[in-house]
Coordinates of C-alpha atoms in Angstrom, one line a residue:
X1 CA 0.0 0.0 0.0
X2 CA 0.9 3.7 0.0
X3 CA 3.2 5.0 2.8
X4 CA 3.0 8.5 4.2
X5 CA 6.2 10.5 4.3
X6 CA 6.8 13.1 7.1
X7 CA 9.3 15.9 6.5
X8 CA 11.0 17.6 9.4
X9 CA 14.1 19.8 9.3
X10 CA 15.1 18.4 5.9
X11 CA 14.8 14.8 7.0
X12 CA 12.2 12.4 5.5
X13 CA 11.0 9.4 7.6
X14 CA 8.4 6.7 6.8
X15 CA 5.4 7.2 9.1
X16 CA 5.2 3.5 10.0
X17 CA 8.7 3.3 11.5
X18 CA 8.4 3.7 15.2
X19 CA 12.1 4.1 15.7
X20 CA 12.2 6.9 13.2
X21 CA 9.4 8.7 14.9
X22 CA 11.2 8.5 18.3
X23 CA 14.4 9.8 16.7
X24 CA 12.4 12.6 15.1
X25 CA 10.8 13.6 18.5
X26 CA 14.2 13.6 20.1
X27 CA 15.6 15.8 17.3
X28 CA 12.7 18.2 17.6
X29 CA 13.2 18.5 21.3
X30 CA 16.9 19.1 20.9
X31 CA 16.4 21.7 18.3
X32 CA 13.9 23.5 20.5
X33 CA 16.3 23.5 23.3
X34 CA 19.1 24.8 21.1
X35 CA 16.9 27.6 19.8
X36 CA 15.8 28.5 23.3
X37 CA 19.4 28.7 24.5
X38 CA 20.4 30.7 21.5
X39 CA 17.5 33.2 22.0
X40 CA 18.3 33.5 25.7
X41 CA 22.0 34.1 25.0
X42 CA 21.2 36.7 22.4
X43 CA 18.5 38.3 24.6
X44 CA 15.9 37.8 21.9
X45 CA 12.4 36.5 22.2
X46 CA 9.9 35.4 19.5
X47 CA 6.1 35.3 19.5
X48 CA 3.1 35.4 17.1
X49 CA 0.4 38.1 17.0
X50 CA -3.0 37.1 15.8
X51 CA -4.1 40.3 14.1
X52 CA -7.9 39.8 13.8
X53 CA -8.1 38.5 17.4
X54 CA -5.5 41.0 18.8
X55 CA -3.9 38.0 20.6
X56 CA -0.3 37.3 21.4
X57 CA 0.7 33.6 21.4
X58 CA 4.1 32.6 22.9
X59 CA 6.7 31.0 20.8
X60 CA 9.6 29.6 22.8
X61 CA 10.8 32.0 25.5
X62 CA 8.3 34.8 25.2
X63 CA 6.7 34.3 28.7
X64 CA 10.0 34.0 30.5
X65 CA 11.6 36.8 28.6
X66 CA 8.8 39.3 29.3
X67 CA 7.7 37.9 32.7
X68 CA 4.2 37.7 31.1
X69 CA 1.6 34.9 30.5
X70 CA 2.1 32.7 27.5
X71 CA -1.1 34.0 25.9
X72 CA -2.2 37.6 26.0
X73 CA -5.6 39.0 24.8
X74 CA -6.5 42.5 23.7
X75 CA -3.0 43.6 22.7
X76 CA -1.8 46.3 22.8
X77 CA -4.4 47.8 25.1
X78 CA -4.2 45.2 27.9
X79 CA -0.5 45.7 28.3
X80 CA -1.0 49.5 28.4
X81 CA -3.8 49.2 31.0
X82 CA -1.7 47.0 33.3
X83 CA 1.1 49.6 33.3
X84 CA 3.6 47.3 31.6
X85 CA 4.4 49.9 28.9
X86 CA 6.2 53.0 30.2
X87 CA 4.1 56.2 29.7
X88 CA 6.6 57.7 27.4
X89 CA 6.3 54.7 25.0
X90 CA 2.5 54.3 25.0
X91 CA 2.0 56.3 21.8
X92 CA 4.8 54.5 20.0
X93 CA 3.5 51.1 21.2
X94 CA 0.0 51.9 19.8
X95 CA 1.4 53.1 16.5
X96 CA 3.4 49.9 16.1
X97 CA 0.4 47.7 16.4
X98 CA -1.8 49.9 14.3
X99 CA 0.8 49.7 11.5
X100 CA 0.6 45.9 11.7
X101 CA -3.2 46.0 11.6
X102 CA -3.2 48.3 8.6
X103 CA -1.3 45.7 6.6
X104 CA 2.3 47.0 6.7
X105 CA 4.7 44.3 5.6
X106 CA 7.0 45.1 8.5
X107 CA 7.0 47.4 11.4
X108 CA 9.6 48.2 14.2
X109 CA 9.8 50.3 17.3
X110 CA 11.9 50.7 20.4
X111 CA 9.7 50.4 23.4
X112 CA 10.3 51.3 27.1
X113 CA 8.8 48.9 29.6
X114 CA 8.3 49.0 33.3
X115 CA 8.9 46.3 35.9
X116 CA 10.9 44.1 33.6
X117 CA 12.7 40.7 34.1
X118 CA 15.3 42.3 36.5
X119 CA 12.6 44.2 38.5
X120 CA 13.4 47.5 36.7
X121 CA 12.7 49.5 33.6
X122 CA 14.0 48.0 30.4
X123 CA 14.0 48.6 26.6
X124 CA 13.1 46.3 23.8
X125 CA 13.4 46.7 20.0
X126 CA 10.2 45.1 18.6
X127 CA 10.2 44.0 15.0
X128 CA 7.1 42.6 13.3
X129 CA 6.9 40.7 10.0
X130 CA 3.3 40.4 8.7
X131 CA 1.8 37.3 7.1
X132 CA -1.2 37.6 4.8
X133 CA -4.1 35.3 3.9
X134 CA -5.0 34.3 0.4
X135 CA -7.1 37.4 0.0
X136 CA -4.2 39.6 0.9
X137 CA -5.5 40.6 4.3
X138 CA -3.1 40.7 7.3
X139 CA -3.7 37.5 9.3
X140 CA -0.8 37.2 11.7
X141 CA 2.6 38.7 12.4
X142 CA 5.8 37.2 13.8
X143 CA 7.3 39.4 16.5
X144 CA 10.9 39.4 17.4
X145 CA 12.0 41.3 20.5
X146 CA 15.6 42.3 21.3
X147 CA 16.6 43.5 24.8
X148 CA 18.4 46.8 24.1
X149 CA 18.5 48.1 27.7
X150 CA 22.3 48.3 27.7
X151 CA 22.4 50.2 24.5
X152 CA 19.8 52.7 25.7
X153 CA 21.6 53.2 29.0
X154 CA 24.9 53.8 27.2
X155 CA 23.1 56.4 24.9
X156 CA 21.6 58.1 28.0
X157 CA 25.1 58.2 29.7
X158 CA 26.6 59.6 26.5
X159 CA 23.9 62.3 26.2
X160 CA 24.3 63.3 29.9
X161 CA 28.1 63.5 29.4
X162 CA 27.6 65.6 26.3
X163 CA 25.2 68.0 28.0
X164 CA 27.6 68.3 30.9
X165 CA 30.4 69.1 28.6
X166 CA 28.3 71.7 26.8
X167 CA 27.3 73.2 30.1
X168 CA 30.9 73.2 31.5
X169 CA 32.2 74.9 28.3
X170 CA 29.4 77.5 28.0
X171 CA 31.4 80.1 29.9
X172 CA 34.8 79.2 28.6
X173 CA 36.6 82.1 26.9
X174 CA 39.7 80.2 25.9
X175 CA 41.2 76.7 26.1
X176 CA 44.7 75.5 25.3
X177 CA 47.2 72.7 25.3
X178 CA 50.8 73.6 25.9
X179 CA 54.0 71.7 25.8
X180 CA 55.8 73.4 28.7
X181 CA 59.0 71.4 28.2
X182 CA 59.4 72.8 24.7
X183 CA 57.5 76.1 25.4
X184 CA 55.2 75.4 22.5
X185 CA 51.4 76.0 22.0
X186 CA 49.9 72.9 20.4
X187 CA 46.2 73.8 20.6
X188 CA 44.3 77.0 21.2
X189 CA 40.5 77.6 21.1
X190 CA 38.9 81.0 21.8
X191 CA 35.3 82.0 21.5
X192 CA 34.2 78.7 20.1
X193 CA 36.8 78.7 17.3
X194 CA 39.9 76.5 17.0
X195 CA 43.1 78.1 15.7
X196 CA 46.3 76.7 14.1
X197 CA 49.0 78.8 15.5
X198 CA 51.9 76.9 13.9
X199 CA 55.1 77.7 15.7
X200 CA 53.5 80.0 18.4
X201 CA 55.5 79.8 21.6
X202 CA 54.0 79.7 25.1
X203 CA 55.7 83.1 26.1
X204 CA 53.9 84.7 23.1
X205 CA 50.6 83.3 24.3
X206 CA 51.2 84.6 27.8
X207 CA 51.8 88.1 26.3
X208 CA 48.5 87.9 24.5
X209 CA 46.7 87.1 27.7
X210 CA 48.6 89.9 29.5
X211 CA 47.4 92.3 26.8
X212 CA 43.8 91.7 27.8
X213 CA 44.4 92.9 31.4
X214 CA 44.0 96.5 32.5
X215 CA 45.5 96.2 36.0
X216 CA 49.3 96.1 36.5
X217 CA 48.9 94.1 39.7
X218 CA 46.9 91.4 37.9
X219 CA 49.5 91.2 35.2
X220 CA 52.3 90.7 37.7
X221 CA 50.4 88.1 39.5
X222 CA 49.6 86.2 36.3
X223 CA 53.3 86.2 35.2
X224 CA 54.3 85.0 38.6
X225 CA 51.9 82.1 38.4
X226 CA 51.6 81.2 34.7
X227 CA 54.9 81.9 33.1
X228 CA 56.6 78.7 31.8
X229 CA 59.3 78.9 34.5
X230 CA 56.7 79.4 37.2
X231 CA 54.6 76.4 36.0
X232 CA 57.7 74.1 35.9
X233 CA 58.6 75.2 39.5
X234 CA 55.0 74.5 40.6
X235 CA 55.2 71.0 39.1
X236 CA 58.5 70.3 40.9
X237 CA 56.9 71.5 44.1
X238 CA 54.0 69.1 43.7
X239 CA 51.4 71.6 42.6
X240 CA 49.5 70.3 39.6
X241 CA 46.6 72.8 39.4
X242 CA 47.3 76.5 39.2
X243 CA 44.4 79.0 39.5
X244 CA 44.1 82.7 39.5
X245 CA 41.1 85.2 39.2
X246 CA 41.7 88.5 37.6
X247 CA 40.0 91.2 35.5
X248 CA 40.3 91.4 31.7
X249 CA 38.7 93.3 28.9
X250 CA 35.9 91.6 26.9
X251 CA 35.1 92.2 23.2
X252 CA 33.3 95.4 24.0
X253 CA 36.3 96.7 26.1
X254 CA 34.4 96.2 29.4
X255 CA 36.3 94.8 32.4
X256 CA 35.0 91.4 33.5
X257 CA 36.2 88.9 36.1
X258 CA 37.7 85.6 34.8
X259 CA 39.3 82.5 36.3
X260 CA 42.4 81.1 34.7
X261 CA 43.3 77.5 35.5
X262 CA 46.2 75.3 34.3
X263 CA 46.4 71.6 35.0
X264 CA 49.9 70.1 34.7
X265 CA 50.6 66.5 33.6
X266 CA 53.5 64.4 32.3
X267 CA 52.9 62.9 28.8
X268 CA 54.6 60.8 26.1
X269 CA 57.4 58.4 26.3
X270 CA 59.8 61.2 27.2
X271 CA 57.6 62.4 30.0
X272 CA 57.4 66.0 28.8
X273 CA 55.4 68.5 30.9
X274 CA 52.1 69.6 29.5
X275 CA 49.6 72.2 30.6
X276 CA 45.9 72.1 29.9
X277 CA 44.5 75.6 30.4
X278 CA 41.0 77.2 30.6
X279 CA 39.9 80.8 31.0
X280 CA 36.3 81.1 32.3
X281 CA 33.9 84.0 32.6
X282 CA 33.0 84.3 36.3
X283 CA 31.9 87.9 36.2
X284 CA 28.3 87.3 37.5
X285 CA 29.4 85.2 40.4
X286 CA 32.3 87.4 41.3
X287 CA 30.2 90.6 41.4
X288 CA 27.7 88.9 43.7
X289 CA 30.5 87.8 45.9
X290 CA 32.1 91.3 46.0
X291 CA 28.9 93.1 46.7
X292 CA 28.2 90.9 49.6
X293 CA 31.7 91.0 50.8
X294 CA 31.4 94.8 51.4
X295 CA 29.0 94.1 54.2
X296 CA 30.1 90.6 55.1
X297 CA 31.3 89.7 58.6
X298 CA 34.0 87.1 58.6
X299 CA 34.8 84.6 61.3
X300 CA 37.3 86.2 63.7
X301 CA 39.4 83.1 64.2
X302 CA 39.7 81.6 60.7
X303 CA 39.0 84.6 58.4
X304 CA 36.5 82.6 56.3
X305 CA 32.9 83.7 56.0
X306 CA 30.7 83.3 59.0
X307 CA 27.5 81.3 58.9
X308 CA 25.1 84.0 57.9
X309 CA 27.3 85.6 55.2
X310 CA 28.2 82.2 53.8
X311 CA 24.5 81.3 53.5
X312 CA 23.7 84.6 51.7
X313 CA 26.6 84.1 49.2
X314 CA 25.9 80.5 48.5
X315 CA 22.1 80.9 48.2
X316 CA 22.7 83.6 45.5
X317 CA 25.3 81.4 43.8
X318 CA 23.0 78.3 43.8
X319 CA 20.1 80.3 42.4
X320 CA 22.5 81.5 39.6
X321 CA 23.6 77.9 38.9
X322 CA 19.9 76.8 38.6
X323 CA 19.1 79.7 36.2
X324 CA 22.1 78.8 34.0
X325 CA 21.5 75.0 34.4
X326 CA 24.9 74.4 36.0
X327 CA 25.9 72.0 38.7
X328 CA 27.7 72.8 42.0
X329 CA 29.1 70.9 45.0
X330 CA 28.8 71.4 48.8
X331 CA 31.2 69.6 51.1
X332 CA 30.6 69.5 54.9
X333 CA 33.8 69.3 57.0
X334 CA 33.7 68.5 60.7
X335 CA 36.9 69.3 62.6
X336 CA 37.7 67.7 65.9
X337 CA 39.0 70.7 67.7
X338 CA 39.4 69.2 71.2
X339 CA 42.9 70.0 72.5
X340 CA 45.0 66.9 72.2
X341 CA 48.7 66.0 72.2
X342 CA 50.6 65.6 69.0
X343 CA 53.2 62.8 69.0
X344 CA 56.7 64.2 68.8
X345 CA 55.6 67.8 69.5
X346 CA 55.5 67.6 73.2
X347 CA 52.5 70.0 73.4
X348 CA 48.8 70.3 72.5
X349 CA 47.1 72.3 69.8
X350 CA 44.8 74.9 71.1
X351 CA 41.4 75.1 69.5
X352 CA 42.0 78.3 67.5
X353 CA 45.3 77.0 66.1
X354 CA 43.6 73.8 64.9
X355 CA 40.8 75.7 63.2
X356 CA 43.3 78.0 61.4
X357 CA 45.3 75.0 60.2
X358 CA 42.0 73.4 58.9
X359 CA 41.2 76.7 57.1
X360 CA 44.6 76.6 55.4
X361 CA 44.2 73.0 54.3
X362 CA 40.8 73.6 52.8
X363 CA 41.9 76.7 50.9
X364 CA 45.0 75.0 49.5
X365 CA 42.9 71.9 48.4
X366 CA 40.0 73.7 46.8
X367 CA 41.7 76.9 45.6
X368 CA 40.6 80.5 45.5
X369 CA 37.5 79.7 43.4
X370 CA 35.9 77.9 46.3
X371 CA 33.7 79.6 48.9
X372 CA 34.5 78.5 52.4
X373 CA 32.4 79.2 55.5
X374 CA 32.6 78.3 59.2
X375 CA 29.0 77.4 60.1
X376 CA 29.5 76.0 63.6
X377 CA 32.0 75.6 66.4
X378 CA 34.0 72.9 64.5
X379 CA 32.2 72.8 61.2
X380 CA 33.2 74.2 57.8
X381 CA 31.3 74.1 54.5
X382 CA 33.0 74.4 51.1
X383 CA 31.0 75.5 48.0
X384 CA 32.3 74.8 44.5
X385 CA 30.3 76.2 41.6
X386 CA 30.5 76.4 37.8
X387 CA 30.0 72.8 36.9
X388 CA 32.7 71.1 39.0
X389 CA 33.7 67.7 37.7
X390 CA 32.8 65.0 40.3
X391 CA 36.2 63.2 40.0
X392 CA 38.0 66.6 40.6
X393 CA 35.9 67.3 43.7
X394 CA 36.6 63.7 45.0
X395 CA 40.3 64.2 44.4
X396 CA 40.3 67.5 46.3
X397 CA 38.4 65.9 49.2
X398 CA 40.9 63.1 49.3
X399 CA 43.7 65.6 49.2
X400 CA 42.1 67.4 52.2
X401 CA 42.0 64.2 54.2
X402 CA 45.6 63.3 53.4
X403 CA 46.8 66.8 54.4
X404 CA 44.8 66.6 57.6
X405 CA 46.3 63.2 58.4
X406 CA 49.8 64.7 58.0
X407 CA 49.0 67.8 60.1
X408 CA 47.2 65.9 62.9
X409 CA 48.7 62.4 63.1
X410 CA 46.6 60.0 65.2

């Protein structure tokens, strides 16, 4: 008689052969297991969407992948109603399914979900391929989902970093990279434009900066701190960040306050000394500080701002940062000022001497741009504005702790 032939995965087996059927079953089970492992490893899930019935039927790992039942009715509305889809993706989610219902051959969207497999928000790239009946009507669609949470988080971090860079550079008047070993300017940007200065020397650049100053005292201080010789001496003395505030003329010839900073590093196989410099516009903040300083009362022991004056200055500075969408940092420092012996000294620090030393350590660590106040008997607060970099603030805080450990050994 006639024998029925069964085709599976390219293999034909006679239907009457029991051993062949068992082998076929085992092969199907193995292939399903392989597919499941591959999908899990690739963070991909597969399902079928019944378009007329608006029903999702699981294929393989859909339920485990999405932490959802194997069969879902009234999709997409049921998933939206239960809060599974993040509010920001609801519109895109509906458009995706409407596109499939309207007969698009394919549709894709990146969807933000809530309460995902790891108990947190996650992102999935959903791609549908539509299958049609003999009349050309959309009948079902095969859905493939790829977990793209890592990619989205990386994009978000990049965007945040980009915004931070834009904010941190918004008030930059000039930036440079200088080889201090060879006294050569390798990069200079001013007012948003990059310049190729060829063989421009660092002394020539210093003269250009000095030419923007109107005050002889400011010029002398700048030369004393930022000349090539001065910067090399600072490096040998262990000072890697040089900062100075001064007044300079802007494009309209008006005097404004700026902050010049140079960070020193060794680079290259020969260990040549480089300086990375920035000149920032701090006119608004400086004018607020100076106007308050005229009536400010300072702490009589340490010379830093007292509590009330510090609060006034910092409140104004914080409001300015908020208006300009800039970040700032506040550090709270508690000093143990109880008189205690210091090994090897043969005496005890009195309270005032300890507080003065603490003030000096803070000023050296955070520089003249920081605002320091004494807000309690043994408490100081340090305010740093104008988009401080978190890693730089952390470094300064660690430097403070190290300096304190050296000054007051346990």
